[in-house]
XYZ file of C-alpha atoms in Angstrom:
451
model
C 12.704 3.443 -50.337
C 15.948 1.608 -49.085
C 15.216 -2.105 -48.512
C 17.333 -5.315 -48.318
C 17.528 -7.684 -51.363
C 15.535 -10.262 -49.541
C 12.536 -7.566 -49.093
C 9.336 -8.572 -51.218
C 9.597 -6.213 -54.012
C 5.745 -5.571 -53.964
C 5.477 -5.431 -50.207
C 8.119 -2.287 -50.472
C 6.306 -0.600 -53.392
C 3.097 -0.870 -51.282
C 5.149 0.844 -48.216
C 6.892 3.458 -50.044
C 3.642 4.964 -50.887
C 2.076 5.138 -47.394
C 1.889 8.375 -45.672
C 3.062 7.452 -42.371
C 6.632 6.585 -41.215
C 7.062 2.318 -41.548
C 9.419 -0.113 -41.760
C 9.769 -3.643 -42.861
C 10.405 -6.387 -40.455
C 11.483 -10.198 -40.813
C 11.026 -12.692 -38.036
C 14.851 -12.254 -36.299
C 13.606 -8.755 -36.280
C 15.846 -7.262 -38.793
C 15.046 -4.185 -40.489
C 14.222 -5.056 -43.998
C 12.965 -1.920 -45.362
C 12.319 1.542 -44.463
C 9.913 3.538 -46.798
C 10.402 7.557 -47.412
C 8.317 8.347 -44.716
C 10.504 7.180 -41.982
C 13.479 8.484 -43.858
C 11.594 12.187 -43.571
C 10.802 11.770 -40.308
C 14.045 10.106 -39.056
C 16.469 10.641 -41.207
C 18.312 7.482 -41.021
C 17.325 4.892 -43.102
C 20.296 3.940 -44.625
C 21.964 3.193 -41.371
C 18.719 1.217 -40.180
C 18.587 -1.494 -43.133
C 19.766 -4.785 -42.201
C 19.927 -3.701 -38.301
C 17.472 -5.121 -35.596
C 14.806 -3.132 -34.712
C 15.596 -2.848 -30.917
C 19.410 -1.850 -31.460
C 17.644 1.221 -33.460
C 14.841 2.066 -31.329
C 16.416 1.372 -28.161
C 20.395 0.577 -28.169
C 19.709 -3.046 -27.007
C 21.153 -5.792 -27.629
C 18.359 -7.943 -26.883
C 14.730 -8.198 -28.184
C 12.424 -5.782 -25.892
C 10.527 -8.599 -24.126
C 14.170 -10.277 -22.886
C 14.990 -6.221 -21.739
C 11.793 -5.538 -19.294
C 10.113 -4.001 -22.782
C 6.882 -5.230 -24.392
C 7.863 -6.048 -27.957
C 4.824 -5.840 -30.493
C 6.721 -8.027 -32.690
C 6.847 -11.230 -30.280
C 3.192 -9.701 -29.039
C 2.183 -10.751 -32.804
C 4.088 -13.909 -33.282
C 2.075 -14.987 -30.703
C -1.642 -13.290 -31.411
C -1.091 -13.164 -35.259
C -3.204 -10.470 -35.092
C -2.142 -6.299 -35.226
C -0.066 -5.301 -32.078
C 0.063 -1.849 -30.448
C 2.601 -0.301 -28.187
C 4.208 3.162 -27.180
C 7.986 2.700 -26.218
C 10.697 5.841 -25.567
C 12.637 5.893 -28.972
C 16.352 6.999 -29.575
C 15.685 9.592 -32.369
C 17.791 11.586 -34.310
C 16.222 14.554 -32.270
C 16.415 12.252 -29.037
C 14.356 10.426 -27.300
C 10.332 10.591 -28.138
C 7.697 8.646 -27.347
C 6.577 6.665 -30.750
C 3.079 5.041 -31.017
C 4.140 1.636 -32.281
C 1.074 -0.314 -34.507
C 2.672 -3.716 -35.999
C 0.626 -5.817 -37.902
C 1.650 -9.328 -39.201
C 2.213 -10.738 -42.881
C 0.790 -14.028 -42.533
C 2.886 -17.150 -45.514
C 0.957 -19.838 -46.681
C 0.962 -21.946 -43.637
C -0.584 -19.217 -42.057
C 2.032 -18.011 -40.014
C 3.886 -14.662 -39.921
C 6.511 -14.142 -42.303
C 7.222 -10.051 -42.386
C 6.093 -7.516 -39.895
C 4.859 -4.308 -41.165
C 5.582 -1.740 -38.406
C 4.330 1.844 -38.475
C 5.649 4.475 -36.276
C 4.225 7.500 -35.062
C 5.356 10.046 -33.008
C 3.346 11.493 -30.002
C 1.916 15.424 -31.401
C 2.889 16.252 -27.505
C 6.379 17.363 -26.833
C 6.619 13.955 -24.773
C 10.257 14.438 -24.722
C 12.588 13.070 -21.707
C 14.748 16.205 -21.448
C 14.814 19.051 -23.748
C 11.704 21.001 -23.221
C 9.828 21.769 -19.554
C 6.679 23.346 -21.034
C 6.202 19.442 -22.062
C 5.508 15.633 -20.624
C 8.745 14.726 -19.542
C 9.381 11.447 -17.691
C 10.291 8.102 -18.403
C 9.219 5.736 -15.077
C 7.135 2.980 -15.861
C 4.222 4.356 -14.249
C 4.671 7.702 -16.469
C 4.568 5.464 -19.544
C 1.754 3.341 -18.999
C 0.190 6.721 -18.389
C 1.315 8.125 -21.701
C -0.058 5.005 -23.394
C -3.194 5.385 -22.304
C -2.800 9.426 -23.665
C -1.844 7.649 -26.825
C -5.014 5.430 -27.312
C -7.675 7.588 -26.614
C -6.138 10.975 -28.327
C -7.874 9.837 -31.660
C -11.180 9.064 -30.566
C -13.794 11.205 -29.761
C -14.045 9.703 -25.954
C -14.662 11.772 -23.374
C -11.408 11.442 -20.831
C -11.652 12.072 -17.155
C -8.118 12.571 -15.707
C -7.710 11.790 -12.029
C -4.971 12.797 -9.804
C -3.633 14.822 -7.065
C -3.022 18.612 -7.209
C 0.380 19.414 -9.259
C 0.090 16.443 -11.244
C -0.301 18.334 -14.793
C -3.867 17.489 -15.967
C -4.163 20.267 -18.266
C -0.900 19.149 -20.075
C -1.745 16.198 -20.267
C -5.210 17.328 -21.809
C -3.538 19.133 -23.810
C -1.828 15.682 -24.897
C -5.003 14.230 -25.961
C -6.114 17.544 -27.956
C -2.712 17.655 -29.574
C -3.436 13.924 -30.504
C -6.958 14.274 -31.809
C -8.511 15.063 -34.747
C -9.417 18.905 -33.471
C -5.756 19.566 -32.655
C -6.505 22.477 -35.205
C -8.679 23.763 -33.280
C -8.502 25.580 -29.593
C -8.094 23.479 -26.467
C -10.587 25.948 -24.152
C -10.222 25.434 -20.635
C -12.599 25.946 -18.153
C -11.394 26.166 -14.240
C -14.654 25.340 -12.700
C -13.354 25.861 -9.401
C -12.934 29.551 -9.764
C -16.107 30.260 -11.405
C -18.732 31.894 -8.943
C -21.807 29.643 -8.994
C -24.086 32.712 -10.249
C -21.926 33.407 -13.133
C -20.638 29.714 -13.525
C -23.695 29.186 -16.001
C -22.848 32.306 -17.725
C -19.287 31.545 -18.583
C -19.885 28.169 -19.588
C -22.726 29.075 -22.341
C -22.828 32.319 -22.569
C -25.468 35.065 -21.797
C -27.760 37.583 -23.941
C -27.965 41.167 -23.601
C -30.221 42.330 -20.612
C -29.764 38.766 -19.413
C -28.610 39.706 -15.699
C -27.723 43.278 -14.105
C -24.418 44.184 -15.982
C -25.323 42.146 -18.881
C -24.996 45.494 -21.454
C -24.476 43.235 -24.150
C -24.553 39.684 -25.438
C -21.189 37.209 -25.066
C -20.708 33.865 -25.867
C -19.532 31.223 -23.304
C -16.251 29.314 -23.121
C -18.895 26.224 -24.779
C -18.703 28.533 -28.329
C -15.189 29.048 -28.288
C -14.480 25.469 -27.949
C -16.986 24.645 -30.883
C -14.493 22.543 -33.391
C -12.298 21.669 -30.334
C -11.894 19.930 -27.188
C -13.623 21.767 -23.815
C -11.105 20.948 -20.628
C -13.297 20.817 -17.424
C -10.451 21.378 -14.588
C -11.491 20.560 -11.658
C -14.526 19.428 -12.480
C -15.822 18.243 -9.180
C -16.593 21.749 -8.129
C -19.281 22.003 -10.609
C -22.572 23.380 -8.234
C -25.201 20.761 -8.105
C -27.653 22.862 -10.074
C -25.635 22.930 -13.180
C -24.315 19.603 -13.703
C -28.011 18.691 -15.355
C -27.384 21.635 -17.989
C -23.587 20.726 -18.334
C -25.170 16.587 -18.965
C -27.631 18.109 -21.651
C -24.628 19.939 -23.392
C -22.693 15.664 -23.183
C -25.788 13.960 -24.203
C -27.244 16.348 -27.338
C -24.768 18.419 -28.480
C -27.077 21.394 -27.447
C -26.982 24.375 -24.551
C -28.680 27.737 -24.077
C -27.144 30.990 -23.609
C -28.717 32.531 -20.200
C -31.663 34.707 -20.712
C -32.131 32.994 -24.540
C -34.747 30.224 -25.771
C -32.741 29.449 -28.847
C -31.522 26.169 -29.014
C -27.534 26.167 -29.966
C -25.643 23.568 -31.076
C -21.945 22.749 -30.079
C -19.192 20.333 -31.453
C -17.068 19.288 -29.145
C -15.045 16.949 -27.315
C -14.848 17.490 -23.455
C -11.730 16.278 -21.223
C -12.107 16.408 -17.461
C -10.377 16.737 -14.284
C -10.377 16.203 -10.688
C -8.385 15.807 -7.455
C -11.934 14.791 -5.939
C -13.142 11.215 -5.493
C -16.177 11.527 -7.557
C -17.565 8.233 -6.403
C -17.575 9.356 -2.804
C -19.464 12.315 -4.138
C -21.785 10.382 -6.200
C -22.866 8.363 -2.890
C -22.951 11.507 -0.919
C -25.031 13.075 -3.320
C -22.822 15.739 -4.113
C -22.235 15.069 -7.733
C -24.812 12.963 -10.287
C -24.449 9.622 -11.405
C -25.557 10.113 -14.381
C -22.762 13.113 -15.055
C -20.297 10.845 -13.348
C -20.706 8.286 -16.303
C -20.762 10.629 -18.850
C -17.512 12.687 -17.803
C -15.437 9.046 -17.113
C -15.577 7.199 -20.590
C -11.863 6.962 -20.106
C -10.642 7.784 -16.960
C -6.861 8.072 -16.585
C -4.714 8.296 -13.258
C -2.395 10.345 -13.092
C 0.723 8.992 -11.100
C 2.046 11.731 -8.283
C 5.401 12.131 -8.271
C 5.876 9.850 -5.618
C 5.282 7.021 -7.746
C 7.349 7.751 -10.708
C 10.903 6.585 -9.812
C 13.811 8.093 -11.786
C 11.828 10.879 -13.082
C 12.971 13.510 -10.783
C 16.391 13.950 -12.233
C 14.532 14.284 -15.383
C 12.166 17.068 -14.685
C 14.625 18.857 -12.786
C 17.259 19.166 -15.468
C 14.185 20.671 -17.704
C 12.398 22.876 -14.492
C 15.897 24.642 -13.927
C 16.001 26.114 -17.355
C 12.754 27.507 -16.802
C 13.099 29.005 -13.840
C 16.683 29.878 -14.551
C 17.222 33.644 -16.191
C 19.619 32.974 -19.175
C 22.878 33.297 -19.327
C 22.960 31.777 -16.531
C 23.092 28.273 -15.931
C 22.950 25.849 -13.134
C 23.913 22.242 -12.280
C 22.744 19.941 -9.701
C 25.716 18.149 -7.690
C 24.939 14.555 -7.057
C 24.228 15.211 -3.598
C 21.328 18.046 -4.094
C 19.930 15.340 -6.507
C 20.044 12.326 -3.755
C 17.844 14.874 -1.377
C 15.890 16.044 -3.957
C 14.549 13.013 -4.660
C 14.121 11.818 -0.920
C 11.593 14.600 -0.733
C 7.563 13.224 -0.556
C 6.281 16.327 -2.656
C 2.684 16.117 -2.104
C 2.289 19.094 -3.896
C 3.863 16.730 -6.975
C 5.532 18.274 -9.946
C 4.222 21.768 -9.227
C 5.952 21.855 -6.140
C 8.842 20.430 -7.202
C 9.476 23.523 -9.371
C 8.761 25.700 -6.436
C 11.556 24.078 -4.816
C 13.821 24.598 -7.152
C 13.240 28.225 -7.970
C 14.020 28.567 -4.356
C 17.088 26.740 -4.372
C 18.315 28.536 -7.665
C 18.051 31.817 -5.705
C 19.774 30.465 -2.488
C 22.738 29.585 -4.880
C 25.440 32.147 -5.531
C 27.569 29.592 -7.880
C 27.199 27.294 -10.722
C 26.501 24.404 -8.737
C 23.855 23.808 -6.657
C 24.706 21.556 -3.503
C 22.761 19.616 -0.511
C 23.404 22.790 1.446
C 21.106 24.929 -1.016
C 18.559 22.182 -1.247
C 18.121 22.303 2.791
C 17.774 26.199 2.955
C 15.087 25.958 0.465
C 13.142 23.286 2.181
C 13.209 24.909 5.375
C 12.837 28.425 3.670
C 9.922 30.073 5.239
C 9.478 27.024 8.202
C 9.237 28.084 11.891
C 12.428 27.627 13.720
C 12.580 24.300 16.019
C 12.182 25.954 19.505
C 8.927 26.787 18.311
C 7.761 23.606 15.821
C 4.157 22.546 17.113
C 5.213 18.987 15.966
C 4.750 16.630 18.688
C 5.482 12.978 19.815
C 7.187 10.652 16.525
C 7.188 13.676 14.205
C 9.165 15.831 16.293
C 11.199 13.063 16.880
C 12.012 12.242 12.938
C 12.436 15.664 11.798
C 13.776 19.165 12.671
C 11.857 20.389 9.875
C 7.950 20.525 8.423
C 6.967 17.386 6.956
C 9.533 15.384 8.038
C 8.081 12.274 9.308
C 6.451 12.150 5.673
C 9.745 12.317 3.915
C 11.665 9.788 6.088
C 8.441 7.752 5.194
C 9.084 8.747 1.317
C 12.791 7.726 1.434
C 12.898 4.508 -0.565
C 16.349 2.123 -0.865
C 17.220 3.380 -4.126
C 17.087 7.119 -2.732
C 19.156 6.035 0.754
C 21.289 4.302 -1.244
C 21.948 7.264 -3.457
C 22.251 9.836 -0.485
C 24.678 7.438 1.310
C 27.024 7.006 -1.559
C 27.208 11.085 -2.100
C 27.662 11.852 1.123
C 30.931 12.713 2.748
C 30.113 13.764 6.402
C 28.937 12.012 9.370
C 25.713 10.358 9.910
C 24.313 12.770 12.311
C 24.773 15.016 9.786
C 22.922 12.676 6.985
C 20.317 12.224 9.129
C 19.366 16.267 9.316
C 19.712 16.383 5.596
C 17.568 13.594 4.736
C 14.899 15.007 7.789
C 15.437 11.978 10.134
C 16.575 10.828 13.475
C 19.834 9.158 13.553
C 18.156 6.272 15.520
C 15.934 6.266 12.469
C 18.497 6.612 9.792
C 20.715 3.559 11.480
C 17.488 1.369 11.249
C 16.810 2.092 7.885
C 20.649 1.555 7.324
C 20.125 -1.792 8.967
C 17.385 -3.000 6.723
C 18.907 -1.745 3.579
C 21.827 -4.218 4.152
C 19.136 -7.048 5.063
C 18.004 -6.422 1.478
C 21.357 -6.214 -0.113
């Protein structure tokens, strides 16, 4: 344990022998103490004593709350009670999401004196750059997302994520496995939308020999393989009618049947679900039950498209290009291919962003890829104009598919940003960002209203 002379001796002792990373805290929140933990898991303890907390964790100079951050510690100044948070760390291995629980040492007036602050990392590789097999993203609507991920992971709650196709529900379930208790078991998942209705029952539970024509011999379901573990229900709006009473059983008693069996089985586990649907339209229409709706949507959490997360392009693109990529080679993105990348409305979300950049990596004979590649790849594949069925303000806006919705995606920061990297003409600007240049001078005009 490193601590500061003016740490409570006892206080540290207590720390020190705590199995998770924490650190001491005193009301002008300097670092008072950091117990072995954090030094293990961090590695920097001796440069963190005597330091503010949010110079360490975030390079400010300010507390959180005075740098559009919640701050736990003026959270429980306030409450006196136990605070809890997930901020975007600086680590020694970069940044990572930490799960922030600060709980108050109360004097003898009954105010706080120290702050005991633990620290633990997300299991997920939440990371903001280095891997794209992970959460990556740092927008605010990303992280109110991830803090959700963060509360619910250790329960045994069943979570229903919602979002639009591309999104990435199952890594995100896979967040909340990683998270739980079961993370040593399997995460099973279960893409109910490709399941045939007359076999849907058998893959789910399993079937017994002679069970069905081509049944030679018995198999467990998908439900035994997740035993121990978390079951992920994608799509689970396409779940027939029939078998969303036997899939409510399984929720409400632990307990299913194997097809063509009596024997009652028993199965431990914790089920996350997904959907693009609107279940509550189906629930009125009478296309999915109430009672299953309910069940399924203990937690529900939305998953932002990519629309909505602001900044996080650059991000995932850095990480999506070394996927896609073939080593040695590598590729960079000029500022201007980034400025029309992120104009784009992707409604095909993260998933299509990677399509689009596979695309453009192949376009591009260099190191660098450039406005010009990003343009061939969005119009890869497109009819040429003479023959666009696009009629009336659509044809108008854009020589290319979708481009009414992407002038309608193109936000001030993004104009701004394609404005200040480009070098030609505005009738050339206006093709690249898939507008009319009547369109592109009125959005030019209200941009300087705001400024």
């Amino acid at each position: 344990m490193i601590h500061s002379p003016s740490a409570p001796p006892e206080l540290v002792s207590f720390l020190d022998g705590l199995a998770e990373p924490h650190i001491l805290l005193d009301d002008s929140y300097r670092i008072l103490a950091a117990n072995v933990a954090y030094q293990r898991q961090f590695g920097t303890a001796e440069t963190v004593v005597g330091r503010t907390c949010h110079a360490v964790s975030h390079h400010f100079s300010v507390p959180c709350d005075q740098a559009g951050e919640s701050c736990p510690l003026a959270q429980a100044r306030s409450s006196g009670q136990r605070e809890r948070v997930l901020h975007l760390h600086h680590t020694p291995q970069g940044e990572e999401y930490v799960q922030i629980d600060l709980a108050p040492v109360l004097g003898a007036g009954g105010r706080p004196v120290f702050f005991v602050e633990k620290m633990v990392p997300l299991p997920v590789a939440a990371q903001t750059q280095r891997s794209a097999h992970g959460l990556i993203g740092r927008s605010p609507a990303f992280q109110r997302m991830m803090g959700l991920v963060a509360r619910v992971a250790p329960s045994r709650a069943a979570v229903l994520l919602l979002g639009e196709s591309g999104t990435g529900k199952e890594l995100v379930a896979r967040a909340v496995h990683q998270g739980s208790t079961r993370a040593r078991r399997s995460l099973v998942p279960a893409d109910c939308a490709s399941m045939p209705e007359a076999l849907f029952e058998s893959e789910l539970f399993g079937h017994e020999k002679g069970a069905f024509t081509g049944a030679t011999q018995a198999r467990p379901g998908l439900v035994e393989a997740a035993n121990g573990g978390t079951l992920f229900l994608d799509e689970v709006g396409d779940i027939p009618l029939p078998l969303q009473v036997k899939l409510l059983r399984l929720l409400e008693t632990g307990t299913y049947r194997r097809v063509g069996s009596t024997e009652l089985r028993h199965a431990d586990l914790r089920v996350v679900s997904a959907t693009h649907r609107h279940l509550p339209r189906m629930v009125a229409e009478g296309r999915f039950r109430e009672d299953l709706y309910y069940r399924l949507g203990t937690f529900p959490i939305h998953l932002p498209p990519l629309r909505e997360r602001q900044g996080d392009i650059a991000l995932l693109a850095s990480a999506l290009l070394e996927r896609v990529v073939q080593p040695p080679r590598v590729l960079l993105l000029s500022d201007a291919a980034l400025a029309l990348l992120e104009a784009q409305p992707y409604p095909g979300n993260v998933r299509e962003l990677r399509n689009l950049l596979e695309r453009t990596a192949l376009l591009c004979d260099g190191d660098a890829i450039e406005a010009d590649h990003v343009r061939q790849a969005v119009a890869c594949g497109l009819p040429p104009p003479a023959s666009a069925p696009w009629q009336g303000v659509a044809a108008a806006e854009s020589p290319m598919a979708g481009g009414a919705a992407m002038g309608r995606a193109l936000d001030a920061d993004a104009l701004r940003r394609a404005l200040a990297a480009h070098r030609g003409n505005r009738a050339a600007l206006a093709q690249q960002l898939g507008l009319s240049e009547r369109s592109l001078y009125r959005r030019i005009r209200a941009l300087r209203s705001l400024d």
